[in-house]
CSV table of C-alpha atoms and ligand atoms in Angstrom, one decimal:
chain,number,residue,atom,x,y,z
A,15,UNK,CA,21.8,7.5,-10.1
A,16,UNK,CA,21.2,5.6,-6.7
A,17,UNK,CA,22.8,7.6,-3.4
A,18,UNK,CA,26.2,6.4,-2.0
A,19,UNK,CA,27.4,6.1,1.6
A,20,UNK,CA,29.3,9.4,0.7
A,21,UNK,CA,26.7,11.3,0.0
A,22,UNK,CA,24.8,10.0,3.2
A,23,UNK,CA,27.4,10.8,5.3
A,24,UNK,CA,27.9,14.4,4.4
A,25,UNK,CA,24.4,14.9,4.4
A,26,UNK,CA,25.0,13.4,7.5
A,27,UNK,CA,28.0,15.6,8.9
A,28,UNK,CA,25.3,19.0,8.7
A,29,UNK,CA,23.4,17.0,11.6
A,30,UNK,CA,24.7,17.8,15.2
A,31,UNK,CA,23.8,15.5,18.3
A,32,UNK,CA,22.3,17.4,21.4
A,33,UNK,CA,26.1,17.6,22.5
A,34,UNK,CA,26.4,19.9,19.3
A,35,UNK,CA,29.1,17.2,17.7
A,36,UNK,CA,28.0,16.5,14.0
A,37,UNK,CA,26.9,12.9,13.6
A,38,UNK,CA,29.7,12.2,11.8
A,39,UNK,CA,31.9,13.5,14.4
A,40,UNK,CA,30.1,11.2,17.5
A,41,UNK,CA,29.8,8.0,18.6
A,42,UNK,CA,26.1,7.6,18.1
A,43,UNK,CA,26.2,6.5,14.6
A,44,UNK,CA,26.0,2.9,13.2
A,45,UNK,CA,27.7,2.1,10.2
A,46,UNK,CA,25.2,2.9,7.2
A,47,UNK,CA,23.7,0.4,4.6
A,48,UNK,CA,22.9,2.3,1.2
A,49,UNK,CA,21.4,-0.5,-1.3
A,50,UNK,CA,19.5,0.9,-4.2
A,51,UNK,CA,18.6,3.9,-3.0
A,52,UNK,CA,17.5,2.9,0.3
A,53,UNK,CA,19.0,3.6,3.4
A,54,UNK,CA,19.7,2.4,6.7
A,55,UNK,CA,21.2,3.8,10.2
A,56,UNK,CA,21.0,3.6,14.0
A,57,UNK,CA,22.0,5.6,16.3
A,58,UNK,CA,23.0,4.1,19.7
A,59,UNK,CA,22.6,6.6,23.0
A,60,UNK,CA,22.7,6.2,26.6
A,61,UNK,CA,18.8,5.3,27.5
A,62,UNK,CA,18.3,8.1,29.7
A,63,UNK,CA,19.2,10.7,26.6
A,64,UNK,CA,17.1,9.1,23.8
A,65,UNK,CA,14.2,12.1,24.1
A,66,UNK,CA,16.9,14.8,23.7
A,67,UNK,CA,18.4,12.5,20.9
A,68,UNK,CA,15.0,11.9,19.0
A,69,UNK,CA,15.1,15.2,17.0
A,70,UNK,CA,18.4,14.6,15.9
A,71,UNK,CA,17.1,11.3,14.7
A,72,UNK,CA,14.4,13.1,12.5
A,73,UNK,CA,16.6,16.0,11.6
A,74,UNK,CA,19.0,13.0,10.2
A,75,UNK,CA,16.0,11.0,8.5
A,76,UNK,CA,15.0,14.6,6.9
A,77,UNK,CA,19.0,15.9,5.9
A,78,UNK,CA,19.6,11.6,4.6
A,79,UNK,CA,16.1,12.1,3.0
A,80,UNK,CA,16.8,14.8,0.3
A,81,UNK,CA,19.7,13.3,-0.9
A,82,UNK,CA,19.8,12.6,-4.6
A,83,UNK,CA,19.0,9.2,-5.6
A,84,UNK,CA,17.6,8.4,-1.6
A,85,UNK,CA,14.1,6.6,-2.1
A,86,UNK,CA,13.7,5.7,2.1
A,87,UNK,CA,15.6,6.2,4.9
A,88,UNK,CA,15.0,3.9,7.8
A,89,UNK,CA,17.2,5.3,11.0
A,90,UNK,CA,16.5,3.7,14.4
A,91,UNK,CA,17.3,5.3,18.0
A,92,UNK,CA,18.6,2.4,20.0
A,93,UNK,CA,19.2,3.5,24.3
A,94,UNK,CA,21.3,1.2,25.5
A,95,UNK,CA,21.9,1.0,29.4
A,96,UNK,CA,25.3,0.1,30.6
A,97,UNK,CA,24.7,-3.2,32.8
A,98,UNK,CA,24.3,-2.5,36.8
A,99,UNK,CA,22.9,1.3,36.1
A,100,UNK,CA,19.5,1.5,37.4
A,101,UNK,CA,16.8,0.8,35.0
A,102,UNK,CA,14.4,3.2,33.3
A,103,UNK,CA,11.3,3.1,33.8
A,104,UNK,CA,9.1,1.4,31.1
A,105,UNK,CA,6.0,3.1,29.5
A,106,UNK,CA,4.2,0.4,28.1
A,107,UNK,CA,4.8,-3.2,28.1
A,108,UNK,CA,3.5,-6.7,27.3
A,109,UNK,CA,1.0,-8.1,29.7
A,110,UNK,CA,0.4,-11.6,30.2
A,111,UNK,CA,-2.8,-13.2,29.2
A,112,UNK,CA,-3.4,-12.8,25.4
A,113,UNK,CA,-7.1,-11.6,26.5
A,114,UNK,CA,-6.7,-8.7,24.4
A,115,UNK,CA,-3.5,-6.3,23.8
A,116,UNK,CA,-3.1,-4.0,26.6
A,117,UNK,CA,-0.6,-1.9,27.6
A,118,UNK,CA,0.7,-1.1,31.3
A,119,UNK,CA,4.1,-1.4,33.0
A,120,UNK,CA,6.2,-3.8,31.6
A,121,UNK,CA,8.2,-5.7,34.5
A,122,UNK,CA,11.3,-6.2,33.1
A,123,UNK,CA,13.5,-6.8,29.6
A,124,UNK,CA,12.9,-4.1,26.3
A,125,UNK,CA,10.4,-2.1,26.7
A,126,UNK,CA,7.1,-3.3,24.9
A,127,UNK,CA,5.4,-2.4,22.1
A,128,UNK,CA,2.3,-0.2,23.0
A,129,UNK,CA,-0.7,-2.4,21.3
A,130,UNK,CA,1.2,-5.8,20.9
A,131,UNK,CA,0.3,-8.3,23.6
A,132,UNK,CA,2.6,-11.1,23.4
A,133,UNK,CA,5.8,-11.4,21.1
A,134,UNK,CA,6.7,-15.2,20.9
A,135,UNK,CA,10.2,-16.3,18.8
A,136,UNK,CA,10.3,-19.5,16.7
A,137,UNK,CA,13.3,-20.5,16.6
A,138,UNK,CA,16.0,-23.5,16.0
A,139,UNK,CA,19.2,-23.7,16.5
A,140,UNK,CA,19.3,-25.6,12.8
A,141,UNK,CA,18.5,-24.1,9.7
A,142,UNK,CA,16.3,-26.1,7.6
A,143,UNK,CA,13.9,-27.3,10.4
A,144,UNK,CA,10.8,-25.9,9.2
A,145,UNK,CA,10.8,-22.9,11.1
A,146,UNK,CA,8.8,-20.1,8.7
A,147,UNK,CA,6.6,-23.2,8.0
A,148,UNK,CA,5.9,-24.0,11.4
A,149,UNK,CA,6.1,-19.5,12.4
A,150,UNK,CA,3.4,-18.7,9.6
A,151,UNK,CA,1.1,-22.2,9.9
A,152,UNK,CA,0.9,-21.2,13.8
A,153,UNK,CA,0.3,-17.6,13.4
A,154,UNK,CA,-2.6,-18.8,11.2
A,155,UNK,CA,-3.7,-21.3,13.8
A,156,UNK,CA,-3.9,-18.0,16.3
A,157,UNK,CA,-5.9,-16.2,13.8
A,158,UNK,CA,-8.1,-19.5,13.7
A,159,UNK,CA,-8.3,-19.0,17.5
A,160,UNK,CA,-9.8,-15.3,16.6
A,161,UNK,CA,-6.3,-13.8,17.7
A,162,UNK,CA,-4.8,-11.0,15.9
A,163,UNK,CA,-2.2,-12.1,14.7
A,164,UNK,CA,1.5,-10.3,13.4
A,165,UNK,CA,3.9,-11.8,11.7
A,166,UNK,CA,7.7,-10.2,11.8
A,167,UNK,CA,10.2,-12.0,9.5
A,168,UNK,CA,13.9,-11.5,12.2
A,169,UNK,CA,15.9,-13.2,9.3
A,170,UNK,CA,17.4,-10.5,7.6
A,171,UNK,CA,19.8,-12.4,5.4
A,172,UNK,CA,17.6,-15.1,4.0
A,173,UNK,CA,14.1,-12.9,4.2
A,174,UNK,CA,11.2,-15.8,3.5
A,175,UNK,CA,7.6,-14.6,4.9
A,176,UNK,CA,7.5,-12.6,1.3
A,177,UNK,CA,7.0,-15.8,-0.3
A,178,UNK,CA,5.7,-17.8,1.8
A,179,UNK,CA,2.8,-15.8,2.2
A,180,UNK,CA,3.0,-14.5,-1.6
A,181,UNK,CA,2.6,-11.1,-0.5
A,182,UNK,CA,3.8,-8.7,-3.8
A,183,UNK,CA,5.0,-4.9,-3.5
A,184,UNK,CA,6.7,-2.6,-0.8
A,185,UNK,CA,5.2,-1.6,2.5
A,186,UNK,CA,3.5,2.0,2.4
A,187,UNK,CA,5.3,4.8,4.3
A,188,UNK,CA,2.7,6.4,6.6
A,189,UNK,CA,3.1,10.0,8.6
A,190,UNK,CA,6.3,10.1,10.7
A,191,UNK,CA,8.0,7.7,8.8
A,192,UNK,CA,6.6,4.7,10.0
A,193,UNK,CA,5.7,1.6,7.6
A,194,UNK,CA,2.4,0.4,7.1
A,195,UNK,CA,2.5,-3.6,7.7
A,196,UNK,CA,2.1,-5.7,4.5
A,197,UNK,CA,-1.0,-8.2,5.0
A,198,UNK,CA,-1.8,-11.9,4.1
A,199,UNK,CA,-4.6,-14.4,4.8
A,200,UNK,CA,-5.9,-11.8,7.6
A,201,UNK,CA,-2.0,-11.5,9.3
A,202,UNK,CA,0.1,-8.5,9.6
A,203,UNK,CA,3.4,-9.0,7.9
A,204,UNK,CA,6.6,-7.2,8.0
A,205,UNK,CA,9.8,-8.4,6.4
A,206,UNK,CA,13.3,-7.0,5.1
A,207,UNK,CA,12.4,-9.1,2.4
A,208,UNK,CA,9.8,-6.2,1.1
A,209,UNK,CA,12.4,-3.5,1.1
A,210,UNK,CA,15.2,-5.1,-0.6
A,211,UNK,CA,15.3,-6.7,-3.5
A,212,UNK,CA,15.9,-10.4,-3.3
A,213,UNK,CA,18.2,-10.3,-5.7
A,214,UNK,CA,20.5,-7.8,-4.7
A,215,UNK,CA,22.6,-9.6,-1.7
A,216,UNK,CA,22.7,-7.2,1.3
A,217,UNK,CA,25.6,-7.0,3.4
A,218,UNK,CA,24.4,-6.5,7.4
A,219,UNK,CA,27.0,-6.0,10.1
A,220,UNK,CA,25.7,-6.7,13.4
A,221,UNK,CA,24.5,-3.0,14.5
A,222,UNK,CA,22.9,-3.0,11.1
A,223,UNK,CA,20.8,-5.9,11.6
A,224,UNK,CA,19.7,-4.8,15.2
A,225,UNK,CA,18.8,-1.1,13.7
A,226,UNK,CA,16.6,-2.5,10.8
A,227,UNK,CA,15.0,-5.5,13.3
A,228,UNK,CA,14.3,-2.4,15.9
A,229,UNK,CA,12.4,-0.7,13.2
A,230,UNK,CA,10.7,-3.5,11.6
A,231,UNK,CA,9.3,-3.8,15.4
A,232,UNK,CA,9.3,-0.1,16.5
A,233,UNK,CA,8.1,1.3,13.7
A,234,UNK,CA,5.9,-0.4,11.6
A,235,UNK,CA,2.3,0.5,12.7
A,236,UNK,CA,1.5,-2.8,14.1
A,237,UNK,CA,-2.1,-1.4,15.4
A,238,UNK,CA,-3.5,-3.5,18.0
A,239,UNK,CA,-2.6,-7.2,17.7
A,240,UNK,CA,-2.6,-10.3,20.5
A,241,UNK,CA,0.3,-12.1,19.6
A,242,UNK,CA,3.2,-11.0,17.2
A,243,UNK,CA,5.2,-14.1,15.8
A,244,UNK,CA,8.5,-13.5,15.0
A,245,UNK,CA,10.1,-16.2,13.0
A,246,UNK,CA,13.8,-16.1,14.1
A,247,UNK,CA,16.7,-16.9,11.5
A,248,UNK,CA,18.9,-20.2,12.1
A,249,UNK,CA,21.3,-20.6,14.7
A,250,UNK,CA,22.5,-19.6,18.4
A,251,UNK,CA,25.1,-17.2,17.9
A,252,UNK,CA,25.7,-13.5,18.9
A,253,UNK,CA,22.9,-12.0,16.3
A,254,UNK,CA,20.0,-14.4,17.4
A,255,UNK,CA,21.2,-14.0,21.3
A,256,UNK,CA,21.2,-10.4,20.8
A,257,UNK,CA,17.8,-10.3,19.4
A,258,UNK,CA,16.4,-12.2,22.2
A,259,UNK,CA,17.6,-10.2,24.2
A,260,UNK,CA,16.9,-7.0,22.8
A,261,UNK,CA,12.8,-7.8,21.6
A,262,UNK,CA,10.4,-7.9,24.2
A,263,UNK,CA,9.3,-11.6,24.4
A,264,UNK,CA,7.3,-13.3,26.0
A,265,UNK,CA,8.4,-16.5,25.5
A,266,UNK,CA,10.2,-19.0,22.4
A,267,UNK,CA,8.6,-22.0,20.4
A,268,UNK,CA,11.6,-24.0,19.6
A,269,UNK,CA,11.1,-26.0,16.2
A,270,UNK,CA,13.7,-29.9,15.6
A,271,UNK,CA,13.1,-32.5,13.5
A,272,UNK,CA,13.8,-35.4,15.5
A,273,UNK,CA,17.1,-36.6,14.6
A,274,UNK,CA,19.6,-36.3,17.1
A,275,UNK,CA,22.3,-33.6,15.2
A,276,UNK,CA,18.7,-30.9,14.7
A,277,UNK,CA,18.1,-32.1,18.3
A,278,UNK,CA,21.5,-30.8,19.7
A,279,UNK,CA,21.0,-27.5,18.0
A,280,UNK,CA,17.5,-27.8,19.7
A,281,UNK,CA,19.2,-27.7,22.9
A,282,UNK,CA,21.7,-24.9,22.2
A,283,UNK,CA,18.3,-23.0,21.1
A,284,UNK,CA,16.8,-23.4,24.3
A,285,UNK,CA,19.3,-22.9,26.6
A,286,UNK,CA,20.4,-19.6,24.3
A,287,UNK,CA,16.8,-18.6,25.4
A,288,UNK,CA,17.2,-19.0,28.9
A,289,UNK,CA,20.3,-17.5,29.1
A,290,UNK,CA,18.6,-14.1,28.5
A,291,UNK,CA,15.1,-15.0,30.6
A,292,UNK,CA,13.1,-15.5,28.3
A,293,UNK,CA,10.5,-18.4,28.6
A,294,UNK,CA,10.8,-21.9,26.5
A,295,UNK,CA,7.1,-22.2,25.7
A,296,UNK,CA,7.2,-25.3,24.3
A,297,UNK,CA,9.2,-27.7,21.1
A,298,UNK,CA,7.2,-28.4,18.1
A,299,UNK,CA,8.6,-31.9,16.4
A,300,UNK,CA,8.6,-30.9,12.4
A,301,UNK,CA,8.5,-33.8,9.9
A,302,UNK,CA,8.2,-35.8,12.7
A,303,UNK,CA,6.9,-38.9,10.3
A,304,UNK,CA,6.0,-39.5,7.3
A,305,UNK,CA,2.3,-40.2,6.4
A,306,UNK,CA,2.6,-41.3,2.4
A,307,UNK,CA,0.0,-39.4,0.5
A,308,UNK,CA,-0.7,-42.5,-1.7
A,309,UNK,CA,-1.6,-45.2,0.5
A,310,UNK,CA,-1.7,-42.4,4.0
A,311,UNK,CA,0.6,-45.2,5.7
A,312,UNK,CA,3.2,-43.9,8.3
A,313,UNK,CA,6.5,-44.5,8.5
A,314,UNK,CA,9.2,-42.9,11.0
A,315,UNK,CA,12.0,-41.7,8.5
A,316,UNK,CA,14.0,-39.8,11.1
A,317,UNK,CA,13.4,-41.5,14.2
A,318,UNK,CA,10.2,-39.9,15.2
A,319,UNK,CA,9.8,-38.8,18.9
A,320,UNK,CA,13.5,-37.3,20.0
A,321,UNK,CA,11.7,-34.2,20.0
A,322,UNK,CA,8.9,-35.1,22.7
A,323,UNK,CA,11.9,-37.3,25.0
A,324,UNK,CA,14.5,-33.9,24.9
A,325,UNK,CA,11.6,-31.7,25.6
A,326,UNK,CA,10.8,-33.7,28.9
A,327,UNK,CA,14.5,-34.2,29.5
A,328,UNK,CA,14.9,-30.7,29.4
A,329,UNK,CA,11.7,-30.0,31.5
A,330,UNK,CA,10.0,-28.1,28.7
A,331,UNK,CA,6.3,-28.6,27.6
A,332,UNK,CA,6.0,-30.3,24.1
A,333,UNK,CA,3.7,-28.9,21.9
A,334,UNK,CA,3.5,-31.7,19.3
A,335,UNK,CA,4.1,-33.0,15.9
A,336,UNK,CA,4.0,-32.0,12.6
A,337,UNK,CA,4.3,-35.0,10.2
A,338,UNK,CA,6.7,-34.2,7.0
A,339,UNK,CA,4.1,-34.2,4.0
A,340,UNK,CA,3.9,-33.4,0.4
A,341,UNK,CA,1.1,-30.4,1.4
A,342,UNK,CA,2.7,-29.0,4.4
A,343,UNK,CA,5.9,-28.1,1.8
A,344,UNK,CA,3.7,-27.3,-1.8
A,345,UNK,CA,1.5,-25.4,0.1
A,346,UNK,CA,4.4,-23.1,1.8
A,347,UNK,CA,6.9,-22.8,-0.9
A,348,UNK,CA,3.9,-21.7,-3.4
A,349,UNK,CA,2.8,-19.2,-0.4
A,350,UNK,CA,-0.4,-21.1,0.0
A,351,UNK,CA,-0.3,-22.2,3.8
A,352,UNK,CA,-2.3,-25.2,4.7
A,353,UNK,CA,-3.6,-23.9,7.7
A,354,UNK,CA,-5.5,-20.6,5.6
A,355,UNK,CA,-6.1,-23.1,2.0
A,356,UNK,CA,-6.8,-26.1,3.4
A,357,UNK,CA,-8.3,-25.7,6.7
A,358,UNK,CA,-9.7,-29.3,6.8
A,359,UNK,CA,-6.7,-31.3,6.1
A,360,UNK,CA,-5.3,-32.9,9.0
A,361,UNK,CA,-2.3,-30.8,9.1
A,362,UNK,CA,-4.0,-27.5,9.5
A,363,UNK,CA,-5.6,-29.5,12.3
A,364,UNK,CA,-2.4,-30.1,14.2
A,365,UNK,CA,-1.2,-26.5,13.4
A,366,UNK,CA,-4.6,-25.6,15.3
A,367,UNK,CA,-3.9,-27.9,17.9
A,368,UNK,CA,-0.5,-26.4,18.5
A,369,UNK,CA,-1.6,-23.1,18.4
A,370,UNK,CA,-3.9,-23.6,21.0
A,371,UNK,CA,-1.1,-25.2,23.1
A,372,UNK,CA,1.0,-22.1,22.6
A,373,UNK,CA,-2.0,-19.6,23.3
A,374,UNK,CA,-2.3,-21.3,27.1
A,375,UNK,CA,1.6,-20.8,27.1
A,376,UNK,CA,1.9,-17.7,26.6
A,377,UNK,CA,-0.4,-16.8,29.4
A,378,UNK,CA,1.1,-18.6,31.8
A,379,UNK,CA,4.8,-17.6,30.9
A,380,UNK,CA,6.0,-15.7,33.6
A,381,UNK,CA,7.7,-12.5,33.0
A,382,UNK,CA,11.4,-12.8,32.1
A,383,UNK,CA,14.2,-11.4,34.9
A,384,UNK,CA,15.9,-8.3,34.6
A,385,UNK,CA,18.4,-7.8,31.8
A,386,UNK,CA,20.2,-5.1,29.8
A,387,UNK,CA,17.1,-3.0,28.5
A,388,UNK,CA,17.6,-1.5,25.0
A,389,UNK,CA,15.2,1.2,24.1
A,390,UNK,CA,14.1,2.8,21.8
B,429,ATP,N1,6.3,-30.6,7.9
B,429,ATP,C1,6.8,-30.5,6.7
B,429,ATP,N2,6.6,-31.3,5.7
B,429,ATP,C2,7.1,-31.2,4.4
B,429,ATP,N3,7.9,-30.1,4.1
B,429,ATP,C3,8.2,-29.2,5.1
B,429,ATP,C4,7.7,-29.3,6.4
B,429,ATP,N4,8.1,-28.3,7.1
B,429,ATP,C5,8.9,-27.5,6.3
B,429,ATP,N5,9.0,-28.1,5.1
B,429,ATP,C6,9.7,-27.6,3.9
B,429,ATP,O1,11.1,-27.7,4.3
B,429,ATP,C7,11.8,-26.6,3.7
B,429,ATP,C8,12.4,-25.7,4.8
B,429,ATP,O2,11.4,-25.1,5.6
B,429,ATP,P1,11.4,-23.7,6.2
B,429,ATP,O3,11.8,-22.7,5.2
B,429,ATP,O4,10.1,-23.5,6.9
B,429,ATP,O5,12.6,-23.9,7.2
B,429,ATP,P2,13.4,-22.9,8.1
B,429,ATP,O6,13.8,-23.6,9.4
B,429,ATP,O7,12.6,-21.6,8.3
B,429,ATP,O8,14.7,-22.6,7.2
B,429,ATP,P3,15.8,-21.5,7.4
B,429,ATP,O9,16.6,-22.0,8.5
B,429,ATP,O10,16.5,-21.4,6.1
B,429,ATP,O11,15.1,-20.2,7.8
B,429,ATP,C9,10.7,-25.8,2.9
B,429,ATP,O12,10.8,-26.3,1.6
B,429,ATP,C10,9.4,-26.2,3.5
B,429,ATP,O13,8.3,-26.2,2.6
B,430,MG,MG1,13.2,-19.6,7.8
């Protein structure tokens, strides 16, 4: 019989916070996702108390551990800073360049990931725009670059990277609980998508989402990469402007076709992004035209080009255009990307092209302002 949340949370009330109030008592705890014997929880301290709190988180991983039915327990240790305090010093941070991953003092924003170093979003306001195409095909085009390259799947209600990388079977659970990263055409990969089954419809409130999204960045043994690629879900609102604010980026690729209703979500995208700081490096135009695979003639079925005019009207580089072909879709939806199977075709040519556009952004990006740091 799978665990319930009843059972987690009295194996839960035997764990006392550092203030010797059981969990269950506190404030710290998130509400808790149980699906099929898997298990999900954050707990949310003031910054400056996360060390004396990181015991109680393993004492709660260990007490939600041996309950019955429990196959994995993922609980995340989330300091928040109340806005205005004084902000803690950061241990390790991403440094700009993508010479190599380093670590150092971060300047500002989350604290980095030691051995990641650049995290860039793709993102649309719109869903549907040919954002996990664009996310995997450029991560690819990094690896092409000889970047190592990570890929994190952030949409955790409509998971994708699983297939579109056709990458079988869960993630191994290393020493300390962390997750060993899935792997694909030489990227690392991490996505809810390998923990829950797609079948089973998950139901995330916000905390919950931030708590698995932490640890799906926080700790997943990542190793040492360049550039991590997180392909953002759809839309502006509170979850996507949380995330961006609480993952360490360096800087956003904003994916639109080129009509004018994806480019007003476009827009929203990139003005959501510098709300919290954190560098526009550039729109990508998807199925910006169509090149017929018959006869290879072009036509502009959307009005190609709105992309490249809002990008300058906006004062953002454009990083250019990905035509809307029969290969580009087959080859992601049967988790065969063009850029790793067809590495001739003139599509895994523009990928290249953008990728190397994206590689001198991200080392120019300057380093985002200060803003409410969430640690963990
Ligand atoms: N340039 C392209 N040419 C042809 N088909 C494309 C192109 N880009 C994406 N597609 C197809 O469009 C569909 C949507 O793409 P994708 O899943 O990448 O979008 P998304 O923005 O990530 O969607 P969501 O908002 O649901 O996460 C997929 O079937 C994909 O294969
Ligand atoms: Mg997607």
């Amino acid at each position: 019989m799978p665990a319930n949340k009843t059972d987690v949370l009295a194996a839960l009330s035997s764990v006392k916070g550092p203030d010797g109030v059981p969990l269950t008592q506190g404030k710290a705890l998130s509400d808790i996702v149980v699906s099929d014997g898997k298990v999900f929880f954050s707990m949310t301290v003031d910054a400056a108390a996360v060390p004396a709190w990181e015991p109680v988180r393993k004492a709660a991983e260990a007490a939600v551990k041996s309950v019955a039915g429990v196959t994995s327990v993922m609980a995340a240790l989330t300091g928040e800073r109340s806005p205005g305090a004084a902000r803690p010093k950061a241990t390790s941070g991403p440094v700009a360049g993508t010479g190599g991953p380093r670590t150092g003092t971060s300047g500002s924003g989350p604290a980095g990931i030691p051995g990641i170093g650049a995290i860039v979003a793709v993102a649309s306001g719109k869903g549907g725009v040919g954002k996990s195409t664009t996310a995997i095909n450029l991560a690819l085009g990094l690896r092409d670059l000889g970047l190592k390259v990570g890929v994190l799947d952030a949409d955790i209600y409509g998971p994708s990277l699983p297939r579109l990388l056709a990458i079988k079977g869960k993630p191994e659970l290393l020493g300390g609980n962390r997750l060993k990263p899935m792997e694909g055409y030489g990227l690392k990969v991490m996505s809810i998508g390998f923990l829950t089954e797609e079948e089973t419809p998950m139901i995330w409130r916000g905390p919950m989402v931030m708590s698995a999204l932490t640890q799906m960045l926080r700790e997943v043994e990542w190793g040492v990469l360049d550039v991590l690629v997180v392909d953002m879900p759809p839309g502006t609102g509170d979850a996507q402007l949380t995330m961006a604010q609480q993952v360490p980026l360096r800087g956003a690729v904003i994916v639109s076709t080129p009509q004018d209703l994806a480019l007003i979500d476009a827009r929203r995208g990139i003005a959501m992004f510098r709300r919290v700081n954190v560098p526009v490096l550039g729109v990508v135009e998807n199925m910006s035209y169509f090149l017929c695979p018959e006869c290879g003639t072009r036509s502009d079925i959307f009005g190609h080009g709105g992309a490249r005019h809002e990008a300058e009207r906006l004062g953002v580089p454009f990083l250019g255009e990905i035509p809307l072909h029969m290969e580009i879709r087959e080859t992601s939806d049967s988790g065969r990307p063009v850029v790793a199977t067809d590495p001739d075709a003139p599509h895994a040519k523009i990928y290249r092209e953008i990728a190397g556009r994206v590689r001198s952004a991200i080392a120019t990006a300057g380093r985002p302002a200060p803003r409410i740091v969430v640690e963990s």
